[in-house]
Short mmCIF file of C-alpha atoms in Angstrom, two decimals:
data_model
loop_
_atom_site.label_atom_id
_atom_site.label_comp_id
_atom_site.label_asym_id
_atom_site.label_seq_id
_atom_site.Cartn_x
_atom_site.Cartn_y
_atom_site.Cartn_z
CA MET A 1 125.46 154.79 40.44
CA THR A 2 126.33 151.10 40.11
CA THR A 3 123.61 148.56 39.41
CA ILE A 4 124.16 145.24 41.19
CA PRO A 5 122.51 142.20 39.58
CA PRO A 6 119.87 141.06 42.11
CA ASP A 7 120.96 137.42 41.83
CA TRP A 8 124.52 138.24 42.96
CA ALA A 9 125.59 137.59 46.57
CA LEU A 10 126.87 141.16 46.54
CA TYR A 11 123.27 142.43 46.33
CA GLN A 12 122.51 140.83 49.71
CA THR A 13 125.70 142.49 50.98
CA TYR A 14 124.34 145.83 49.78
CA LEU A 15 121.12 145.25 51.74
CA ALA A 16 123.19 144.33 54.82
CA GLY A 17 125.26 147.48 54.43
CA GLU A 18 122.15 149.65 54.27
CA LEU A 19 120.68 147.87 57.28
CA VAL A 20 123.81 148.47 59.40
CA TYR A 21 124.19 152.04 58.14
CA ASP A 22 120.57 152.95 58.91
CA SER A 23 120.76 151.29 62.34
CA PHE A 24 124.06 153.09 63.06
CA MET A 25 122.57 156.43 61.94
CA SER A 26 119.49 155.90 64.09
CA LYS A 27 121.74 155.49 67.13
CA ILE A 28 123.90 158.49 66.26
CA TYR A 29 120.92 160.79 65.66
CA ARG A 30 118.58 158.99 68.09
CA GLN A 31 115.89 158.43 65.47
CA PRO A 32 113.79 155.37 64.59
CA VAL A 33 115.21 152.92 62.08
CA LYS A 34 113.62 153.22 58.67
CA PRO A 35 111.69 150.15 57.47
CA MET A 36 113.61 148.31 54.76
CA SER A 37 113.81 144.95 53.05
CA VAL A 38 116.31 142.38 54.35
CA GLY A 39 116.08 140.32 51.15
CA LEU A 40 117.44 136.82 51.68
CA LEU A 41 119.39 137.66 54.84
CA ASP A 42 118.63 135.07 57.52
CA VAL A 43 117.85 135.75 61.18
CA ASP A 44 121.36 134.90 62.46
CA THR A 45 122.93 137.29 59.96
CA CYS A 46 120.50 140.08 60.90
CA ILE A 47 121.33 139.56 64.59
CA ALA A 48 125.04 139.78 63.77
CA LEU A 49 124.46 142.96 61.76
CA GLU A 50 122.53 144.59 64.63
CA GLN A 51 125.33 143.76 67.07
CA LEU A 52 127.85 145.26 64.62
CA ALA A 53 125.79 148.48 64.36
CA ASN A 54 125.66 148.76 68.16
CA VAL A 55 129.44 148.41 68.51
CA LEU A 56 130.09 150.84 65.66
CA ALA A 57 127.90 153.45 67.39
CA ILE A 58 129.73 152.95 70.71
CA ALA A 59 133.05 153.40 68.90
CA TYR A 60 131.87 156.51 67.11
CA PHE A 61 130.99 158.19 70.41
CA ASN A 62 134.49 157.39 71.74
CA PRO A 63 137.02 159.18 69.51
CA GLU A 64 140.40 158.72 71.21
CA GLN A 65 144.02 159.56 70.62
CA ILE A 66 145.24 156.61 72.70
CA VAL A 67 142.98 153.62 72.90
CA LEU A 68 142.88 150.27 74.10
CA ARG A 69 140.04 148.02 75.31
CA THR A 70 136.67 149.58 74.46
CA PRO A 71 135.10 150.24 71.02
CA SER A 72 136.76 153.41 69.73
CA VAL A 73 137.63 155.56 66.74
CA ILE A 74 141.15 156.98 66.51
CA ILE A 75 141.57 160.22 64.59
CA ASP A 76 144.60 162.27 63.59
CA SER A 77 145.10 166.02 63.98
CA GLY A 78 143.46 166.61 60.57
CA GLY A 79 140.27 164.80 61.52
CA ARG A 80 141.06 161.73 59.43
CA ILE A 81 139.91 158.41 60.88
CA ILE A 82 142.94 156.15 61.07
CA VAL A 83 141.54 153.26 63.10
CA TRP A 84 138.19 151.72 63.99
CA TYR A 85 138.62 149.38 66.96
CA LEU A 86 135.60 147.13 67.56
CA PRO A 87 136.09 144.48 70.28
CA GLY A 88 133.01 142.29 70.58
CA ALA A 89 131.73 143.20 67.10
CA MET A 90 131.18 139.60 66.01
CA THR A 91 128.55 137.18 67.28
CA GLY A 92 129.32 133.62 68.26
CA MET A 93 127.58 132.44 65.10
CA ILE A 94 129.93 134.47 62.89
CA MET A 95 132.96 133.09 64.73
CA THR A 96 131.59 129.57 64.31
CA ASP A 97 131.27 130.31 60.59
CA MET A 98 134.94 131.34 60.52
CA GLN A 99 135.89 128.09 62.25
CA CYS A 100 133.88 125.98 59.77
CA ALA A 101 135.29 127.85 56.77
CA THR A 102 138.81 127.34 58.09
CA ASN A 103 138.24 123.64 58.69
CA SER A 104 137.22 123.25 55.05
CA ILE A 105 140.57 124.60 53.82
CA GLY A 106 142.86 122.71 56.20
CA ASN A 107 144.81 121.05 53.39
CA LEU A 108 145.38 124.37 51.65
CA LEU A 109 146.58 125.96 54.90
CA ASN A 110 148.95 123.08 55.58
CA ASP A 111 150.39 123.28 52.04
CA SER A 112 150.90 127.04 52.33
CA ILE A 113 153.74 126.78 54.87
CA THR A 114 157.19 127.09 53.27
CA THR A 115 160.81 126.56 54.26
CA ARG A 116 162.19 129.22 51.93
CA LYS A 117 164.06 132.33 53.06
CA ALA A 118 163.00 133.52 56.49
CA THR A 119 162.49 136.99 54.97
CA GLU A 120 159.36 135.55 53.35
CA TRP A 121 157.88 135.54 56.82
CA ARG A 122 154.16 135.39 55.93
CA THR A 123 154.34 131.69 55.10
CA HIS A 124 157.66 130.67 56.67
CA GLU A 125 157.41 127.70 59.02
CA SER A 126 159.27 129.54 61.82
CA ASN A 127 156.29 131.89 62.32
CA PHE A 128 153.62 129.22 62.88
CA TYR A 129 152.77 127.23 65.99
CA PRO A 130 150.53 124.16 66.46
CA SER A 131 147.01 124.25 67.84
CA PRO A 132 146.83 122.54 71.24
CA ASP A 133 143.55 120.80 70.45
CA GLY A 134 144.39 120.11 66.81
CA LYS A 135 141.25 121.93 65.62
CA ILE A 136 143.13 124.65 63.73
CA THR A 137 145.58 123.95 60.92
CA PRO A 138 148.37 126.55 60.90
CA GLY A 139 148.91 128.36 57.60
CA CYS A 140 148.15 131.43 55.52
CA ILE A 141 146.36 131.59 52.16
CA ASN A 142 145.03 134.41 49.99
CA ILE A 143 141.59 134.03 48.44
CA SER A 144 140.29 136.23 45.64
CA PRO A 145 137.79 135.93 42.80
CA ALA A 146 140.18 137.99 40.63
CA TRP A 147 143.82 137.32 41.46
CA PHE A 148 145.67 139.15 38.69
CA GLN A 149 149.08 137.85 39.73
CA GLN A 150 148.00 134.54 38.17
CA GLY A 151 147.11 135.75 34.69
CA ARG A 152 143.84 137.50 35.54
CA GLU A 153 141.99 134.56 36.99
CA VAL A 154 140.75 133.39 40.36
CA SER A 155 143.28 132.68 43.10
CA ALA A 156 144.64 129.13 43.26
CA ALA A 157 142.53 128.37 46.36
CA LEU A 158 139.29 128.87 44.41
CA LYS A 159 139.97 126.56 41.50
CA GLY A 160 137.73 123.52 41.08
CA ASP A 161 134.67 122.39 43.01
CA VAL A 162 136.39 122.87 46.38
CA GLY A 163 136.94 126.52 45.49
CA ARG A 164 133.23 127.04 44.92
CA ASN A 165 132.49 125.73 48.40
CA ILE A 166 135.11 128.12 49.84
CA THR A 167 133.43 131.13 48.20
CA THR A 168 130.10 130.12 49.72
CA SER A 169 131.59 129.47 53.18
CA LEU A 170 132.98 133.03 53.32
CA GLN A 171 129.71 134.77 52.49
CA ARG A 172 128.53 135.64 56.01
CA SER A 173 131.94 136.99 57.02
CA GLY A 174 132.09 138.94 53.76
CA ILE A 175 128.68 140.48 54.41
CA LEU A 176 129.66 141.52 57.95
CA VAL A 177 132.93 143.28 57.07
CA SER A 178 131.29 144.95 54.08
CA ALA A 179 128.43 146.25 56.22
CA ALA A 180 131.04 147.61 58.64
CA LEU A 181 132.79 149.40 55.79
CA ARG A 182 129.48 150.98 54.76
CA VAL A 183 129.68 152.96 58.02
CA MET A 184 133.48 153.31 58.31
CA HIS A 185 134.25 154.52 54.79
CA PRO A 186 131.17 154.91 52.54
CA ASP A 187 133.15 156.07 49.50
CA LEU A 188 135.48 153.08 49.68
CA TYR A 189 132.48 150.78 50.13
CA ARG A 190 130.92 152.11 46.91
CA ALA A 191 134.25 151.88 45.12
CA GLY A 192 134.47 148.22 46.13
CA ILE A 193 131.00 147.50 44.76
CA LYS A 194 131.78 149.31 41.51
CA THR A 195 135.02 147.33 41.09
CA GLN A 196 133.32 143.95 41.64
CA VAL A 197 130.52 144.71 39.17
CA ARG A 198 132.95 146.03 36.54
CA LEU A 199 135.06 142.89 36.95
CA GLY A 200 131.94 140.80 36.40
CA GLU A 201 131.17 142.69 33.20
CA TRP A 202 134.76 142.21 32.02
CA ALA A 203 134.70 138.48 32.86
CA THR A 204 131.46 138.13 30.89
CA GLN A 205 132.91 139.95 27.90
CA TYR A 206 135.93 137.63 27.75
CA GLN A 207 133.95 134.49 28.69
CA LEU A 208 135.89 133.86 31.90
CA GLN A 209 133.22 131.64 33.36
CA ASP A 210 135.08 130.55 36.48
CA MET A 211 135.88 134.13 37.47
CA TYR A 212 132.32 135.24 36.79
CA HIS A 213 130.91 132.43 38.95
CA HIS A 214 133.10 133.42 41.90
CA LEU A 215 132.35 137.13 41.49
CA LYS A 216 128.62 136.35 41.41
CA HIS A 217 128.84 134.43 44.70
CA TRP A 218 131.51 136.61 46.37
CA ALA A 219 129.63 138.57 49.04
CA SER A 220 132.36 141.03 50.04
CA VAL A 221 133.14 144.49 48.64
CA PHE A 222 136.78 143.62 49.36
CA ASN A 223 138.48 141.71 46.54
CA VAL A 224 140.93 139.68 48.66
CA VAL A 225 140.83 137.92 52.01
CA SER A 226 143.82 136.35 53.73
CA VAL A 227 142.97 133.51 56.10
CA ILE A 228 145.71 133.28 58.73
CA CYS A 229 145.84 130.60 61.42
CA ASN A 230 148.24 130.42 64.37
CA ARG A 231 150.85 132.78 62.95
CA ARG A 232 153.20 135.18 64.69
CA SER A 233 153.32 138.56 62.96
CA PRO A 234 156.61 140.52 63.13
CA PRO A 235 156.50 144.31 62.61
CA HIS A 236 155.32 145.05 59.07
CA ARG A 237 153.23 147.12 56.70
CA ASP A 238 151.05 145.78 53.86
CA PRO A 239 152.12 147.56 50.66
CA LYS A 240 149.53 146.18 48.21
CA CYS A 241 146.69 148.48 49.30
CA ARG A 242 145.81 152.10 48.80
CA PRO A 243 146.90 154.33 51.72
CA GLU A 244 143.44 155.96 51.88
CA ALA A 245 141.74 152.56 52.16
CA PHE A 246 140.85 150.52 55.21
CA ASP A 247 141.77 146.87 55.63
CA ILE A 248 139.52 145.01 58.06
CA MET A 249 140.86 142.27 60.30
CA THR A 250 138.70 139.94 62.37
CA THR A 251 139.80 137.33 64.87
CA ALA A 252 138.22 134.23 66.38
CA GLY A 253 139.30 131.24 68.39
CA VAL A 254 140.46 130.29 71.88
CA TYR A 255 143.74 131.86 72.96
CA HIS A 256 145.35 133.93 75.68
CA PRO A 257 144.95 137.72 75.45
CA VAL A 258 146.93 139.18 72.57
CA ILE A 259 148.10 142.76 72.10
CA MET A 260 148.08 144.33 68.63
CA ASP A 261 150.76 147.02 68.55
CA PHE A 262 150.49 149.91 66.06
CA MET A 263 154.11 150.88 66.50
CA ASN A 264 154.37 154.14 64.57
CA LEU A 265 151.20 155.41 66.28
CA SER A 266 152.26 154.30 69.79
CA ILE A 267 148.88 152.62 70.25
CA LYS A 268 148.15 149.14 71.51
CA PHE A 269 144.87 147.19 71.40
CA LEU A 270 143.60 144.18 73.24
CA TYR A 271 142.91 141.85 70.32
CA ASP A 272 140.53 139.32 71.81
CA SER A 273 138.45 136.75 69.94
CA GLY A 274 135.45 138.45 68.32
CA SER A 275 137.29 141.71 67.62
CA MET A 276 137.23 143.72 64.38
CA LEU A 277 139.99 146.20 63.59
CA ALA A 278 140.09 148.52 60.56
CA SER A 279 143.00 150.70 59.50
CA SER A 280 145.27 151.50 56.59
CA CYS A 281 147.81 148.71 57.00
CA ARG A 282 149.90 150.30 54.26
CA LEU A 283 150.56 153.27 56.54
CA VAL A 284 150.45 151.63 59.97
CA ARG A 285 153.41 149.50 61.06
CA HIS A 286 151.90 146.78 63.21
CA HIS A 287 152.65 143.47 64.87
CA MET A 288 151.43 141.08 67.52
CA HIS A 289 153.16 138.32 69.41
CA VAL A 290 151.33 135.10 70.26
CA GLU A 291 152.75 131.69 71.08
CA GLN A 292 149.85 129.40 71.90
CA GLY A 293 146.16 128.76 71.46
CA SER A 294 143.92 128.38 68.42
CA ARG A 295 143.56 131.68 66.58
CA ILE A 296 141.97 132.49 63.20
CA VAL A 297 142.43 135.89 61.58
CA THR A 298 140.78 137.04 58.39
CA ALA A 299 142.30 140.11 56.77
CA TRP A 300 140.04 141.67 54.11
CA TYR A 301 141.55 144.22 51.74
CA MET A 302 141.36 145.78 48.27
CA ARG A 303 144.27 145.40 45.88
CA ASP A 304 145.21 148.66 44.22
CA SER A 305 146.03 146.89 40.94
CA ILE A 306 142.49 145.51 40.59
CA HIS A 307 140.89 148.93 41.12
CA ASN A 308 143.29 150.41 38.60
CA PHE A 309 142.49 147.71 36.06
CA VAL A 310 138.78 148.55 35.96
CA GLY A 311 139.36 152.29 36.32
CA THR A 312 137.84 152.81 39.79
CA PRO A 313 138.91 156.26 41.03
CA ARG A 314 140.77 156.64 44.30
CA THR A 315 138.78 157.67 47.35
CA ASP A 316 139.84 160.25 49.89
CA TYR A 317 140.51 159.48 53.54
CA ALA A 318 137.49 158.93 55.80
CA LYS A 319 136.86 161.96 58.02
CA TYR A 320 135.40 162.04 61.52
CA GLY A 321 132.23 164.11 61.76
CA ASN A 322 131.27 163.58 58.13
CA VAL A 323 128.47 161.16 58.95
CA GLN A 324 125.39 162.26 57.02
CA HIS A 325 122.03 160.80 56.19
CA SER A 326 122.17 159.37 52.68
CA ASP A 327 119.50 160.05 50.10
CA PRO A 328 117.06 157.23 49.33
CA VAL A 329 118.29 154.95 46.56
CA GLU A 330 116.51 152.80 44.07
CA LYS A 331 116.29 149.12 44.82
CA LYS A 332 119.24 147.96 42.73
CA ASP A 333 121.38 151.10 42.68
CA VAL A 334 124.17 152.12 45.03
#
């Protein structure tokens, strides 16, 4: 059991996860929702969490081998869940939050675009297109409270006072994707919490005050988020994550319908604004082609190296049909 300090943003995320999980379970088993505390979660966040639970339940009752436009779960022949597809999972308020958070990092997004080798496609200028209304700055940045590629410190985007505002602006989105993971992959959700708390203990031990501050206010169980605006994505995998883990992508903005193609699975999804899509992007080769509009994508994931650093054990794959009522937990334990 991992004890979360009650003054951490992650503790509110834990409450949100339990709220979504209990609501999801009540729909699956057709039972009343258990009374529980919502802590400091505001009304808009609670509404967003209830909508998420509804869409998760619809998806769970629609396991498919080839899917498409409605909330669905895709499973393989061994019963492993390989995709959660949740169109309409996000409220307008959450998408407005994404827009505001993105506006606050416009300079960082603009500076992220490079002219280096085209093989470095994630930030190469050839893969970005302008926003027709000028409201979205094209670019791609990685944000993490513990970015070990930079000498075990916070990612460059979080340094200074501006970085502290960025951490706060991402809290609602972080709560929502974490609450989704509580249903999608409970073991991975708990592993994410354990990793964040252990990192906080390590940062305290070595007096890394900046890292500790960001960990305390980082509301997601994922340890990295990529904010991607108006980018074309050629076929690729994401090798930095554990194959058993889910990455969660969300999308917002105003743009023409886009198709996300999971090439090695021969599955395509309508990837409209307000969608949430979870899968192992290390295993799934995917791409989407878009040429116009204003589109924001957040890709939340867990870096394998960070889990290894604090000794968090690997989780198994999520299995369909393994949904079970969890035992009651003490207030601060997960």
